[in-house]
Amino acid sequence: MKDGHEIVYVKAERNSVCHEPQVRISDVMSVECQNPAICAGVKNKMLYSFAKNDRKRKRQIEVFSILKVIELIHGDYPDVEVVSYGEQDFVVEYVTIPIAPKWIEVCKVCLLCVIIFLGSAFTIMAFNNDVSVTQVFERFYGQFMGTKKPRVTEIEFFYCIGLAVGILVFFNHVGKKKITPDPTPIQVEMRKYEKDTDTAFIENAGRKGHEHDVG
């Protein structure tokens, strides 16, 4: 089969993260072609080169149009047909991995745990106070037992257990293990946030003329 009848299929993800400044097409998208030589050539084609020694920016972001990728492919293989099954506009992030001392990472984890614990405790106490959980327990105990509720009863004990179990079930996590294979609520919200962020990057780059496009 001649090159003029070859078809190159490409599929780009909305967001790709690279840790090397030299970004090739295969780093940010999948490539398929019946001709192995053309497929290898397209995969190794240089897409962009980030500034490697920019210490002030640990994260560099560029927005590309799929038309720019097609233009690069046609530069080497002018007779092939390029078919895209992925995103029409996509984001490429170059992230440098700083080497930080282990004690700094431990301090960050400890500080984060303290903040989450205190924030969660304050939220639960504020909620209990807002809905008057203490009065609800007193009325509930009085209706069923017929006497005045003591200061601490089984109700508070089982309420604490149910609260902890409910949190674990809702977030679908016990330590590093998931209760079910379904995505956790945090994972779902993170994916939504990433999608909205990528959309904002693409739209801003298009409006400001910073997108890598043809022409």
Backbone as JSON Lines, residues from 0, in Angstrom:
{"i":0,"aa":"M","n":[0.84,-1.2,0.0],"ca":[0.0,0.0,0.0],"c":[0.88,1.25,0.0]}
{"i":1,"aa":"K","n":[0.55,2.22,-0.81],"ca":[1.35,3.43,-0.93],"c":[1.04,4.4,0.2]}
{"i":2,"aa":"D","n":[2.01,5.33,0.37],"ca":[1.83,6.31,1.45],"c":[0.58,7.15,1.24]}
{"i":3,"aa":"G","n":[0.22,7.38,-0.02],"ca":[-0.93,8.24,-0.3],"c":[-2.24,7.65,0.19]}
{"i":4,"aa":"H","n":[-2.28,6.33,0.42],"ca":[-3.49,5.68,0.89],"c":[-3.44,5.35,2.37]}
{"i":5,"aa":"E","n":[-2.4,5.78,3.05],"ca":[-2.27,5.48,4.46],"c":[-3.14,6.43,5.3]}
{"i":6,"aa":"I","n":[-3.65,5.9,6.38],"ca":[-4.46,6.69,7.31],"c":[-3.81,6.61,8.69]}
{"i":7,"aa":"V","n":[-3.61,7.76,9.3],"ca":[-3.05,7.84,10.64],"c":[-4.17,8.25,11.59]}
{"i":8,"aa":"Y","n":[-4.42,7.42,12.6],"ca":[-5.45,7.7,13.58],"c":[-4.78,8.23,14.86]}
{"i":9,"aa":"V","n":[-5.28,9.36,15.34],"ca":[-4.74,9.96,16.56],"c":[-5.88,10.2,17.54]}
{"i":10,"aa":"K","n":[-5.54,10.07,18.81],"ca":[-6.51,10.31,19.88],"c":[-5.83,11.08,20.99]}
{"i":11,"aa":"A","n":[-6.25,12.31,21.2],"ca":[-5.65,13.17,22.23],"c":[-6.57,13.25,23.44]}
{"i":12,"aa":"E","n":[-5.96,13.2,24.63],"ca":[-6.7,13.4,25.87],"c":[-6.83,14.9,26.14]}
{"i":13,"aa":"R","n":[-7.8,15.25,26.99],"ca":[-8.02,16.67,27.29],"c":[-6.81,17.28,28.0]}
{"i":14,"aa":"N","n":[-6.17,16.5,28.88],"ca":[-5.03,17.02,29.63],"c":[-3.96,15.94,29.72]}
{"i":15,"aa":"S","n":[-2.73,16.32,29.43],"ca":[-1.6,15.4,29.53],"c":[-0.5,16.07,30.34]}
{"i":16,"aa":"V","n":[0.12,15.29,31.23],"ca":[1.19,15.8,32.07],"c":[2.5,15.16,31.64]}
{"i":17,"aa":"C","n":[3.51,15.99,31.41],"ca":[4.83,15.52,31.0],"c":[5.86,16.0,32.02]}
{"i":18,"aa":"H","n":[6.85,15.15,32.25],"ca":[7.93,15.5,33.18],"c":[9.25,15.73,32.45]}
{"i":19,"aa":"E","n":[9.22,15.67,31.14],"ca":[10.38,15.98,30.33],"c":[10.07,17.19,29.45]}
{"i":20,"aa":"P","n":[11.04,18.1,29.28],"ca":[10.76,19.32,28.5],"c":[10.5,19.05,27.02]}
{"i":21,"aa":"Q","n":[11.09,17.99,26.49],"ca":[10.88,17.64,25.09],"c":[9.63,16.77,24.97]}
{"i":22,"aa":"V","n":[8.6,17.3,24.36],"ca":[7.32,16.6,24.27],"c":[7.12,16.1,22.85]}
{"i":23,"aa":"R","n":[6.95,14.81,22.72],"ca":[6.66,14.18,21.43],"c":[5.17,13.9,21.32]}
{"i":24,"aa":"I","n":[4.73,13.62,20.11],"ca":[3.31,13.37,19.89],"c":[2.84,12.17,20.7]}
{"i":25,"aa":"S","n":[3.66,11.14,20.8],"ca":[3.27,9.94,21.55],"c":[3.13,10.21,23.04]}
{"i":26,"aa":"D","n":[3.7,11.32,23.54],"ca":[3.6,11.64,24.96],"c":[2.22,12.16,25.34]}
{"i":27,"aa":"V","n":[1.48,12.69,24.38],"ca":[0.21,13.34,24.69],"c":[-0.97,12.72,23.96]}
{"i":28,"aa":"M","n":[-0.74,11.75,23.09],"ca":[-1.85,11.14,22.37],"c":[-1.48,9.76,21.87]}
{"i":29,"aa":"S","n":[-2.5,8.98,21.58],"ca":[-2.32,7.65,21.01],"c":[-2.28,7.76,19.49]}
{"i":30,"aa":"V","n":[-1.43,6.95,18.88],"ca":[-1.26,6.99,17.43],"c":[-1.37,5.56,16.89]}
{"i":31,"aa":"E","n":[-2.09,5.4,15.79],"ca":[-2.24,4.1,15.15],"c":[-2.21,4.27,13.64]}
{"i":32,"aa":"C","n":[-1.47,3.39,13.0],"ca":[-1.37,3.39,11.53],"c":[-0.99,1.98,11.08]}
{"i":33,"aa":"Q","n":[-1.49,1.59,9.92],"ca":[-1.19,0.26,9.41],"c":[0.26,0.13,8.99]}
{"i":34,"aa":"N","n":[0.87,1.24,8.61],"ca":[2.26,1.24,8.21],"c":[3.13,1.47,9.46]}
{"i":35,"aa":"P","n":[3.93,0.48,9.89],"ca":[4.73,0.65,11.11],"c":[5.74,1.8,11.03]}
{"i":36,"aa":"A","n":[6.3,2.05,9.85],"ca":[7.29,3.11,9.71],"c":[6.65,4.48,9.92]}
{"i":37,"aa":"I","n":[5.5,4.67,9.3],"ca":[4.8,5.95,9.47],"c":[4.34,6.11,10.91]}
{"i":38,"aa":"C","n":[3.85,5.05,11.52],"ca":[3.38,5.1,12.9],"c":[4.52,5.49,13.84]}
{"i":39,"aa":"A","n":[5.68,4.88,13.66],"ca":[6.83,5.21,14.51],"c":[7.3,6.63,14.28]}
{"i":40,"aa":"G","n":[7.28,7.07,13.03],"ca":[7.71,8.44,12.72],"c":[6.8,9.48,13.34]}
{"i":41,"aa":"V","n":[5.48,9.22,13.29],"ca":[4.53,10.17,13.88],"c":[4.68,10.2,15.4]}
{"i":42,"aa":"K","n":[4.85,9.04,16.02],"ca":[4.99,8.99,17.47],"c":[6.22,9.76,17.95]}
{"i":43,"aa":"N","n":[7.3,9.7,17.2],"ca":[8.55,10.36,17.61],"c":[8.64,11.8,17.16]}
{"i":44,"aa":"K","n":[7.61,12.29,16.48],"ca":[7.61,13.67,16.02],"c":[7.55,14.62,17.2]}
{"i":45,"aa":"M","n":[8.44,15.63,17.22],"ca":[8.48,16.59,18.31],"c":[7.29,17.54,18.23]}
{"i":46,"aa":"L","n":[6.54,17.64,19.32],"ca":[5.38,18.52,19.37],"c":[5.74,19.89,19.93]}
{"i":47,"aa":"Y","n":[6.5,19.92,21.03],"ca":[6.83,21.19,21.66],"c":[8.01,20.98,22.59]}
{"i":48,"aa":"S","n":[8.75,22.05,22.84],"ca":[9.89,22.02,23.75],"c":[9.71,23.11,24.8]}
{"i":49,"aa":"F","n":[9.56,22.7,26.05],"ca":[9.4,23.65,27.14],"c":[10.76,24.18,27.59]}
{"i":50,"aa":"A","n":[10.72,25.33,28.27],"ca":[11.94,25.91,28.84],"c":[12.35,25.07,30.03]}
{"i":51,"aa":"K","n":[13.48,24.4,29.94],"ca":[13.91,23.45,30.97],"c":[14.44,24.12,32.21]}
{"i":52,"aa":"N","n":[15.14,25.23,32.08],"ca":[15.83,25.85,33.2],"c":[15.06,27.01,33.81]}
{"i":53,"aa":"D","n":[13.74,27.0,33.64],"ca":[12.93,28.07,34.23],"c":[12.57,27.68,35.66]}
{"i":54,"aa":"R","n":[13.4,28.08,36.64],"ca":[13.21,27.66,38.02],"c":[12.03,28.36,38.68]}
{"i":55,"aa":"K","n":[11.64,29.51,38.17],"ca":[10.54,30.24,38.77],"c":[9.2,29.59,38.48]}
{"i":56,"aa":"R","n":[9.15,28.77,37.45],"ca":[7.89,28.14,37.06],"c":[8.05,26.62,37.14]}
{"i":57,"aa":"K","n":[7.48,26.04,38.18],"ca":[7.52,24.58,38.33],"c":[6.44,23.9,37.49]}
{"i":58,"aa":"R","n":[5.54,24.7,36.92],"ca":[4.45,24.15,36.13],"c":[4.21,25.05,34.93]}
{"i":59,"aa":"Q","n":[4.42,24.54,33.74],"ca":[4.2,25.27,32.51],"c":[3.08,24.61,31.72]}
{"i":60,"aa":"I","n":[2.19,25.42,31.17],"ca":[1.0,24.91,30.49],"c":[0.91,25.51,29.1]}
{"i":61,"aa":"E","n":[0.66,24.67,28.12],"ca":[0.45,25.1,26.75],"c":[-0.82,24.44,26.21]}
{"i":62,"aa":"V","n":[-1.53,25.17,25.36],"ca":[-2.76,24.67,24.76],"c":[-2.53,24.45,23.27]}
{"i":63,"aa":"F","n":[-2.96,23.3,22.76],"ca":[-2.74,22.94,21.37],"c":[-4.07,22.62,20.69]}
{"i":64,"aa":"S","n":[-4.12,22.9,19.42],"ca":[-5.23,22.47,18.57],"c":[-4.81,21.22,17.83]}
{"i":65,"aa":"I","n":[-5.76,20.31,17.59],"ca":[-5.44,19.09,16.86],"c":[-5.01,19.42,15.43]}
{"i":66,"aa":"L","n":[-5.43,20.59,14.94],"ca":[-5.01,20.99,13.59],"c":[-3.5,21.24,13.55]}
{"i":67,"aa":"K","n":[-2.92,21.71,14.66],"ca":[-1.48,21.9,14.71],"c":[-0.76,20.57,14.62]}
{"i":68,"aa":"V","n":[-1.31,19.54,15.26],"ca":[-0.72,18.2,15.19],"c":[-0.81,17.67,13.76]}
{"i":69,"aa":"I","n":[-1.95,17.87,13.13],"ca":[-2.11,17.41,11.74],"c":[-1.14,18.13,10.82]}
{"i":70,"aa":"E","n":[-0.91,19.43,11.08],"ca":[0.05,20.18,10.28],"c":[1.45,19.62,10.43]}
{"i":71,"aa":"L","n":[1.83,19.26,11.66],"ca":[3.16,18.69,11.89],"c":[3.3,17.33,11.2]}
{"i":72,"aa":"I","n":[2.26,16.52,11.25],"ca":[2.32,15.21,10.6],"c":[2.42,15.37,9.09]}
{"i":73,"aa":"H","n":[1.65,16.3,8.52],"ca":[1.71,16.52,7.07],"c":[3.05,17.11,6.64]}
{"i":74,"aa":"G","n":[3.76,17.72,7.57],"ca":[5.08,18.23,7.23],"c":[6.05,17.12,6.86]}
{"i":75,"aa":"D","n":[5.91,15.94,7.51],"ca":[6.75,14.79,7.2],"c":[6.09,13.81,6.24]}
{"i":76,"aa":"Y","n":[4.76,13.72,6.33],"ca":[4.03,12.77,5.47],"c":[2.86,13.53,4.83]}
{"i":77,"aa":"P","n":[3.13,14.27,3.78],"ca":[2.1,15.13,3.18],"c":[0.95,14.37,2.54]}
{"i":78,"aa":"D","n":[1.13,13.1,2.24],"ca":[0.09,12.37,1.51],"c":[-0.79,11.5,2.4]}
{"i":79,"aa":"V","n":[-0.5,11.42,3.69],"ca":[-1.32,10.57,4.54],"c":[-2.56,11.31,4.99]}
{"i":80,"aa":"E","n":[-3.57,10.55,5.34],"ca":[-4.81,11.12,5.87],"c":[-4.8,10.96,7.39]}
{"i":81,"aa":"V","n":[-5.05,12.05,8.09],"ca":[-5.03,12.03,9.56],"c":[-6.47,12.11,10.07]}
{"i":82,"aa":"V","n":[-6.86,11.15,10.87],"ca":[-8.2,11.08,11.44],"c":[-8.09,11.19,12.96]}
{"i":83,"aa":"S","n":[-8.8,12.15,13.54],"ca":[-8.75,12.36,14.99],"c":[-10.01,11.84,15.65]}
{"i":84,"aa":"Y","n":[-9.83,11.04,16.7],"ca":[-10.94,10.52,17.48],"c":[-10.93,11.07,18.91]}
{"i":85,"aa":"G","n":[-10.04,11.99,19.19],"ca":[-9.94,12.54,20.54],"c":[-10.42,13.97,20.62]}
{"i":86,"aa":"E","n":[-9.8,14.71,21.53],"ca":[-10.15,16.11,21.75],"c":[-9.65,16.97,20.6]}
{"i":87,"aa":"Q","n":[-10.42,18.0,20.28],"ca":[-10.02,18.94,19.24],"c":[-9.03,19.98,19.77]}
{"i":88,"aa":"D","n":[-9.13,20.28,21.05],"ca":[-8.18,21.17,21.74],"c":[-7.76,20.48,23.03]}
{"i":89,"aa":"F","n":[-6.48,20.53,23.34],"ca":[-6.01,19.82,24.52],"c":[-4.9,20.61,25.21]}
{"i":90,"aa":"V","n":[-4.7,20.27,26.49],"ca":[-3.74,20.97,27.35],"c":[-2.56,20.05,27.64]}
{"i":91,"aa":"V","n":[-1.37,20.61,27.55],"ca":[-0.15,19.88,27.88],"c":[0.54,20.61,29.02]}
{"i":92,"aa":"E","n":[0.78,19.9,30.13],"ca":[1.43,20.47,31.3],"c":[2.83,19.89,31.44]}
{"i":93,"aa":"Y","n":[3.78,20.77,31.64],"ca":[5.15,20.34,31.96],"c":[5.37,20.63,33.43]}
{"i":94,"aa":"V","n":[5.53,19.56,34.21],"ca":[5.67,19.68,35.66],"c":[7.02,19.14,36.07]}
{"i":95,"aa":"T","n":[7.8,19.97,36.72],"ca":[9.07,19.52,37.27],"c":[8.83,18.92,38.64]}
{"i":96,"aa":"I","n":[9.56,17.89,38.97],"ca":[9.4,17.2,40.25],"c":[10.5,17.66,41.19]}
{"i":97,"aa":"P","n":[10.22,18.57,42.11],"ca":[11.26,19.04,43.03],"c":[11.63,17.95,44.03]}
{"i":98,"aa":"I","n":[12.9,17.87,44.35],"ca":[13.39,16.9,45.32],"c":[13.45,17.59,46.69]}
{"i":99,"aa":"A","n":[12.45,17.31,47.51],"ca":[12.37,17.94,48.84],"c":[12.81,16.95,49.91]}
{"i":100,"aa":"P","n":[13.39,17.44,51.01],"ca":[13.77,16.54,52.11],"c":[12.56,15.8,52.65]}
{"i":101,"aa":"K","n":[12.8,14.59,53.15],"ca":[11.7,13.77,53.63],"c":[11.0,14.39,54.83]}
{"i":102,"aa":"W","n":[11.76,15.09,55.68],"ca":[11.14,15.66,56.86],"c":[10.14,16.76,56.51]}
{"i":103,"aa":"I","n":[10.38,17.44,55.39],"ca":[9.43,18.46,54.95],"c":[8.11,17.81,54.54]}
{"i":104,"aa":"E","n":[8.2,16.68,53.82],"ca":[6.99,15.98,53.42],"c":[6.23,15.46,54.63]}
{"i":105,"aa":"V","n":[6.96,14.96,55.63],"ca":[6.32,14.47,56.85],"c":[5.61,15.6,57.58]}
{"i":106,"aa":"C","n":[6.25,16.75,57.64],"ca":[5.63,17.92,58.3],"c":[4.37,18.36,57.56]}
{"i":107,"aa":"K","n":[4.42,18.32,56.23],"ca":[3.24,18.69,55.44],"c":[2.08,17.75,55.7]}
{"i":108,"aa":"V","n":[2.37,16.45,55.76],"ca":[1.32,15.46,56.0],"c":[0.73,15.64,57.4]}
{"i":109,"aa":"C","n":[1.57,15.85,58.39],"ca":[1.09,16.04,59.75],"c":[0.24,17.3,59.87]}
{"i":110,"aa":"L","n":[0.71,18.38,59.27],"ca":[-0.05,19.63,59.31],"c":[-1.4,19.47,58.61]}
{"i":111,"aa":"L","n":[-1.4,18.76,57.48],"ca":[-2.65,18.55,56.75],"c":[-3.62,17.71,57.57]}
{"i":112,"aa":"C","n":[-3.11,16.68,58.26],"ca":[-3.97,15.84,59.1],"c":[-4.58,16.65,60.24]}
{"i":113,"aa":"V","n":[-3.79,17.52,60.85],"ca":[-4.3,18.33,61.95],"c":[-5.38,19.29,61.45]}
{"i":114,"aa":"I","n":[-5.14,19.91,60.31],"ca":[-6.12,20.86,59.76],"c":[-7.42,20.14,59.41]}
{"i":115,"aa":"I","n":[-7.32,18.96,58.78],"ca":[-8.51,18.22,58.4],"c":[-9.28,17.76,59.64]}
{"i":116,"aa":"F","n":[-8.54,17.29,60.66],"ca":[-9.19,16.82,61.88],"c":[-9.93,17.95,62.58]}
{"i":117,"aa":"L","n":[-9.26,19.09,62.77],"ca":[-9.89,20.22,63.46],"c":[-11.04,20.78,62.65]}
{"i":118,"aa":"G","n":[-10.86,20.87,61.32],"ca":[-11.93,21.38,60.47],"c":[-13.15,20.47,60.48]}
{"i":119,"aa":"S","n":[-12.92,19.16,60.42],"ca":[-14.04,18.21,60.45],"c":[-14.75,18.25,61.79]}
{"i":120,"aa":"A","n":[-13.98,18.3,62.87],"ca":[-14.58,18.35,64.2],"c":[-15.42,19.61,64.37]}
{"i":121,"aa":"F","n":[-14.9,20.74,63.93],"ca":[-15.65,21.99,64.05],"c":[-16.93,21.93,63.22]}
{"i":122,"aa":"T","n":[-16.86,21.35,62.01],"ca":[-18.03,21.26,61.15],"c":[-19.11,20.38,61.79]}
{"i":123,"aa":"I","n":[-18.7,19.25,62.34],"ca":[-19.67,18.35,62.97],"c":[-20.31,19.01,64.19]}
{"i":124,"aa":"M","n":[-19.49,19.68,65.02],"ca":[-20.05,20.35,66.19],"c":[-20.99,21.49,65.8]}
{"i":125,"aa":"A","n":[-20.62,22.23,64.78],"ca":[-21.49,23.32,64.33],"c":[-22.81,22.79,63.79]}
{"i":126,"aa":"F","n":[-22.75,21.66,63.08],"ca":[-23.98,21.06,62.55],"c":[-24.87,20.56,63.69]}
{"i":127,"aa":"N","n":[-24.25,19.87,64.66],"ca":[-25.04,19.37,65.79],"c":[-25.7,20.5,66.57]}
{"i":128,"aa":"N","n":[-24.97,21.6,66.73],"ca":[-25.52,22.75,67.44],"c":[-26.61,23.43,66.62]}
{"i":129,"aa":"D","n":[-26.45,23.44,65.31],"ca":[-27.41,24.13,64.44],"c":[-28.75,23.4,64.42]}
{"i":130,"aa":"V","n":[-28.72,22.08,64.4],"ca":[-29.97,21.31,64.35],"c":[-30.43,20.87,65.74]}
{"i":131,"aa":"S","n":[-29.73,21.29,66.79],"ca":[-30.11,20.99,68.18],"c":[-30.19,19.49,68.42]}
{"i":132,"aa":"V","n":[-29.1,18.79,68.14],"ca":[-29.06,17.34,68.32],"c":[-29.29,16.96,69.77]}
{"i":133,"aa":"T","n":[-28.77,17.76,70.71],"ca":[-28.93,17.45,72.13],"c":[-30.4,17.42,72.53]}
{"i":134,"aa":"Q","n":[-31.17,18.38,72.08],"ca":[-32.59,18.42,72.41],"c":[-33.34,17.27,71.74]}
{"i":135,"aa":"V","n":[-32.93,16.93,70.53],"ca":[-33.56,15.8,69.85],"c":[-33.34,14.51,70.62]}
{"i":136,"aa":"F","n":[-32.1,14.31,71.09],"ca":[-31.8,13.11,71.86],"c":[-32.61,13.09,73.17]}
{"i":137,"aa":"E","n":[-32.75,14.23,73.81],"ca":[-33.49,14.29,75.07],"c":[-34.96,13.93,74.85]}
{"i":138,"aa":"R","n":[-35.56,14.48,73.8],"ca":[-36.97,14.17,73.51],"c":[-37.13,12.71,73.09]}
{"i":139,"aa":"F","n":[-36.21,12.23,72.3],"ca":[-36.26,10.85,71.85],"c":[-36.16,9.89,73.04]}
{"i":140,"aa":"Y","n":[-35.24,10.16,73.96],"ca":[-35.04,9.32,75.13],"c":[-36.27,9.38,76.04]}
{"i":141,"aa":"G","n":[-36.81,10.6,76.22],"ca":[-37.99,10.74,77.08],"c":[-39.21,10.03,76.53]}
{"i":142,"aa":"Q","n":[-39.42,10.04,75.21],"ca":[-40.57,9.39,74.62],"c":[-40.49,7.87,74.75]}
{"i":143,"aa":"F","n":[-39.3,7.31,74.64],"ca":[-39.17,5.87,74.67],"c":[-38.96,5.32,76.08]}
{"i":144,"aa":"M","n":[-38.23,6.04,76.92],"ca":[-37.92,5.54,78.25],"c":[-38.87,6.08,79.32]}
{"i":145,"aa":"G","n":[-39.51,7.21,79.03],"ca":[-40.45,7.79,79.99],"c":[-39.8,8.5,81.14]}
{"i":146,"aa":"T","n":[-38.49,8.67,81.09],"ca":[-37.76,9.37,82.15],"c":[-36.85,10.42,81.54]}
{"i":147,"aa":"K","n":[-36.31,11.25,82.41],"ca":[-35.4,12.28,81.93],"c":[-34.08,11.65,81.5]}
{"i":148,"aa":"K","n":[-33.57,12.13,80.4],"ca":[-32.35,11.56,79.83],"c":[-31.13,11.93,80.69]}
{"i":149,"aa":"P","n":[-30.29,10.94,81.01],"ca":[-29.02,11.24,81.69],"c":[-28.09,12.02,80.75]}
{"i":150,"aa":"R","n":[-26.95,12.4,81.3],"ca":[-26.03,13.21,80.49],"c":[-25.46,12.43,79.32]}
{"i":151,"aa":"V","n":[-25.07,11.19,79.53],"ca":[-24.53,10.33,78.48],"c":[-25.3,9.03,78.46]}
{"i":152,"aa":"T","n":[-25.78,8.65,77.29],"ca":[-26.52,7.4,77.14],"c":[-26.0,6.64,75.92]}
{"i":153,"aa":"E","n":[-26.68,5.52,75.64],"ca":[-26.31,4.72,74.48],"c":[-26.55,5.47,73.18]}
{"i":154,"aa":"I","n":[-27.44,6.44,73.2],"ca":[-27.76,7.18,71.97],"c":[-26.52,7.88,71.44]}
{"i":155,"aa":"E","n":[-25.81,8.58,72.32],"ca":[-24.59,9.28,71.87],"c":[-23.54,8.28,71.4]}
{"i":156,"aa":"F","n":[-23.45,7.15,72.05],"ca":[-22.45,6.14,71.67],"c":[-22.7,5.63,70.26]}
{"i":157,"aa":"F","n":[-23.93,5.22,69.99],"ca":[-24.25,4.69,68.67],"c":[-24.28,5.79,67.61]}
{"i":158,"aa":"Y","n":[-24.58,7.0,68.04],"ca":[-24.54,8.13,67.09],"c":[-23.11,8.35,66.59]}
{"i":159,"aa":"C","n":[-22.13,8.27,67.5],"ca":[-20.72,8.43,67.1],"c":[-20.27,7.3,66.17]}
{"i":160,"aa":"I","n":[-20.69,6.07,66.49],"ca":[-20.33,4.95,65.63],"c":[-20.97,5.1,64.25]}
{"i":161,"aa":"G","n":[-22.24,5.44,64.24],"ca":[-22.94,5.62,62.95],"c":[-22.36,6.75,62.13]}
{"i":162,"aa":"L","n":[-21.92,7.81,62.8],"ca":[-21.31,8.93,62.09],"c":[-20.01,8.52,61.41]}
{"i":163,"aa":"A","n":[-19.18,7.76,62.14],"ca":[-17.91,7.3,61.56],"c":[-18.15,6.32,60.42]}
{"i":164,"aa":"V","n":[-19.06,5.38,60.61],"ca":[-19.36,4.4,59.56],"c":[-19.95,5.1,58.33]}
{"i":165,"aa":"G","n":[-20.81,6.07,58.57],"ca":[-21.42,6.8,57.45],"c":[-20.39,7.55,56.62]}
{"i":166,"aa":"I","n":[-19.41,8.15,57.29],"ca":[-18.35,8.87,56.58],"c":[-17.52,7.9,55.74]}
{"i":167,"aa":"L","n":[-17.17,6.75,56.32],"ca":[-16.37,5.77,55.59],"c":[-17.12,5.23,54.38]}
{"i":168,"aa":"V","n":[-18.4,4.94,54.56],"ca":[-19.19,4.4,53.45],"c":[-19.38,5.46,52.36]}
{"i":169,"aa":"F","n":[-19.64,6.7,52.77],"ca":[-19.87,7.76,51.79],"c":[-18.62,8.02,50.96]}
{"i":170,"aa":"F","n":[-17.48,8.12,51.61],"ca":[-16.24,8.39,50.89],"c":[-15.61,7.14,50.3]}
{"i":171,"aa":"N","n":[-16.18,5.98,50.59],"ca":[-15.79,4.73,49.93],"c":[-14.31,4.42,50.11]}
{"i":172,"aa":"H","n":[-13.81,4.67,51.32],"ca":[-12.39,4.45,51.57],"c":[-12.18,4.01,53.02]}
{"i":173,"aa":"V","n":[-11.36,2.98,53.2],"ca":[-10.89,2.58,54.52],"c":[-9.38,2.46,54.41]}
{"i":174,"aa":"G","n":[-8.68,3.47,54.87],"ca":[-7.23,3.51,54.67],"c":[-6.92,3.68,53.19]}
{"i":175,"aa":"K","n":[-6.11,2.77,52.66],"ca":[-5.76,2.8,51.24],"c":[-6.67,1.95,50.38]}
{"i":176,"aa":"K","n":[-7.62,1.24,51.0],"ca":[-8.49,0.33,50.27],"c":[-9.86,0.95,50.08]}
{"i":177,"aa":"K","n":[-10.47,0.65,48.93],"ca":[-11.81,1.12,48.62],"c":[-12.82,0.02,48.96]}
{"i":178,"aa":"I","n":[-13.97,0.45,49.47],"ca":[-15.0,-0.5,49.82],"c":[-15.62,-1.12,48.57]}
{"i":179,"aa":"T","n":[-15.89,-0.28,47.57],"ca":[-16.42,-0.74,46.28],"c":[-15.51,-0.21,45.17]}
{"i":180,"aa":"P","n":[-15.56,-0.81,43.98],"ca":[-14.71,-0.33,42.88],"c":[-15.17,1.0,42.27]}
{"i":181,"aa":"D","n":[-16.3,1.53,42.71],"ca":[-16.8,2.79,42.17],"c":[-15.88,3.95,42.56]}
{"i":182,"aa":"P","n":[-15.82,4.98,41.72],"ca":[-15.04,6.17,42.08],"c":[-15.58,6.82,43.34]}
{"i":183,"aa":"T","n":[-14.69,7.33,44.17],"ca":[-15.12,7.99,45.39],"c":[-15.67,9.38,45.06]}
{"i":184,"aa":"P","n":[-16.49,9.96,45.94],"ca":[-17.0,11.32,45.69],"c":[-15.89,12.34,45.48]}
{"i":185,"aa":"I","n":[-14.77,12.17,46.18],"ca":[-13.65,13.1,46.0],"c":[-13.07,12.96,44.6]}
{"i":186,"aa":"Q","n":[-12.92,11.71,44.13],"ca":[-12.4,11.49,42.78],"c":[-13.32,12.09,41.73]}
{"i":187,"aa":"V","n":[-14.63,11.94,41.92],"ca":[-15.6,12.5,40.97],"c":[-15.49,14.02,40.94]}
{"i":188,"aa":"E","n":[-15.43,14.64,42.1],"ca":[-15.33,16.1,42.15],"c":[-14.01,16.59,41.58]}
{"i":189,"aa":"M","n":[-12.93,15.85,41.81],"ca":[-11.63,16.24,41.25],"c":[-11.65,16.17,39.74]}
{"i":190,"aa":"R","n":[-12.29,15.13,39.18],"ca":[-12.38,15.03,37.72],"c":[-13.21,16.18,37.15]}
{"i":191,"aa":"K","n":[-14.3,16.56,37.84],"ca":[-15.1,17.7,37.39],"c":[-14.28,18.98,37.44]}
{"i":192,"aa":"Y","n":[-13.51,19.15,38.53],"ca":[-12.68,20.35,38.66],"c":[-11.62,20.4,37.56]}
{"i":193,"aa":"E","n":[-10.97,19.26,37.29],"ca":[-9.96,19.22,36.23],"c":[-10.56,19.54,34.87]}
{"i":194,"aa":"K","n":[-11.76,19.0,34.62],"ca":[-12.42,19.27,33.34],"c":[-12.74,20.75,33.18]}
{"i":195,"aa":"D","n":[-13.29,21.37,34.24],"ca":[-13.61,22.8,34.19],"c":[-12.34,23.64,34.04]}
{"i":196,"aa":"T","n":[-11.26,23.24,34.73],"ca":[-10.0,23.97,34.64],"c":[-9.42,23.9,33.23]}
{"i":197,"aa":"D","n":[-9.43,22.71,32.64],"ca":[-8.91,22.54,31.28],"c":[-9.73,23.35,30.28]}
{"i":198,"aa":"T","n":[-11.05,23.35,30.46],"ca":[-11.91,24.13,29.57],"c":[-11.58,25.62,29.67]}
{"i":199,"aa":"A","n":[-11.35,26.1,30.9],"ca":[-11.0,27.51,31.09],"c":[-9.65,27.84,30.45]}
{"i":200,"aa":"F","n":[-8.65,26.94,30.59],"ca":[-7.35,27.15,29.96],"c":[-7.49,27.25,28.44]}
{"i":201,"aa":"I","n":[-8.27,26.34,27.87],"ca":[-8.43,26.31,26.41],"c":[-9.13,27.56,25.92]}
{"i":202,"aa":"E","n":[-10.21,27.97,26.6],"ca":[-10.95,29.15,26.17],"c":[-10.11,30.42,26.33]}
{"i":203,"aa":"N","n":[-9.39,30.54,27.44],"ca":[-8.54,31.72,27.65],"c":[-7.41,31.79,26.62]}
{"i":204,"aa":"A","n":[-6.81,30.64,26.33],"ca":[-5.74,30.62,25.34],"c":[-6.26,30.99,23.96]}
{"i":205,"aa":"G","n":[-7.48,30.53,23.63],"ca":[-8.06,30.88,22.34],"c":[-8.38,32.35,22.23]}
{"i":206,"aa":"R","n":[-8.88,32.94,23.29],"ca":[-9.24,34.36,23.27],"c":[-8.0,35.26,23.22]}
{"i":207,"aa":"K","n":[-6.95,34.83,23.91],"ca":[-5.73,35.64,23.96],"c":[-4.77,35.34,22.8]}
{"i":208,"aa":"G","n":[-5.12,34.35,21.99],"ca":[-4.25,34.01,20.86],"c":[-3.01,33.25,21.25]}
{"i":209,"aa":"H","n":[-3.03,32.55,22.4],"ca":[-1.86,31.82,22.86],"c":[-1.93,30.34,22.49]}
{"i":210,"aa":"E","n":[-3.01,29.92,21.86],"ca":[-3.14,28.51,21.5],"c":[-2.27,28.18,20.31]}
{"i":211,"aa":"H","n":[-1.63,27.03,20.35],"ca":[-0.82,26.56,19.23],"c":[-1.74,26.0,18.15]}
{"i":212,"aa":"D","n":[-1.95,26.77,17.11],"ca":[-2.88,26.4,16.07],"c":[-2.25,26.66,14.72]}
{"i":213,"aa":"V","n":[-2.92,26.23,13.66],"ca":[-2.4,26.48,12.31],"c":[-2.6,27.94,11.95]}
{"i":214,"aa":"G","n":[-1.89,28.35,10.96],"ca":[-2.02,29.75,10.51],"c":[-1.19,30.66,11.36]}
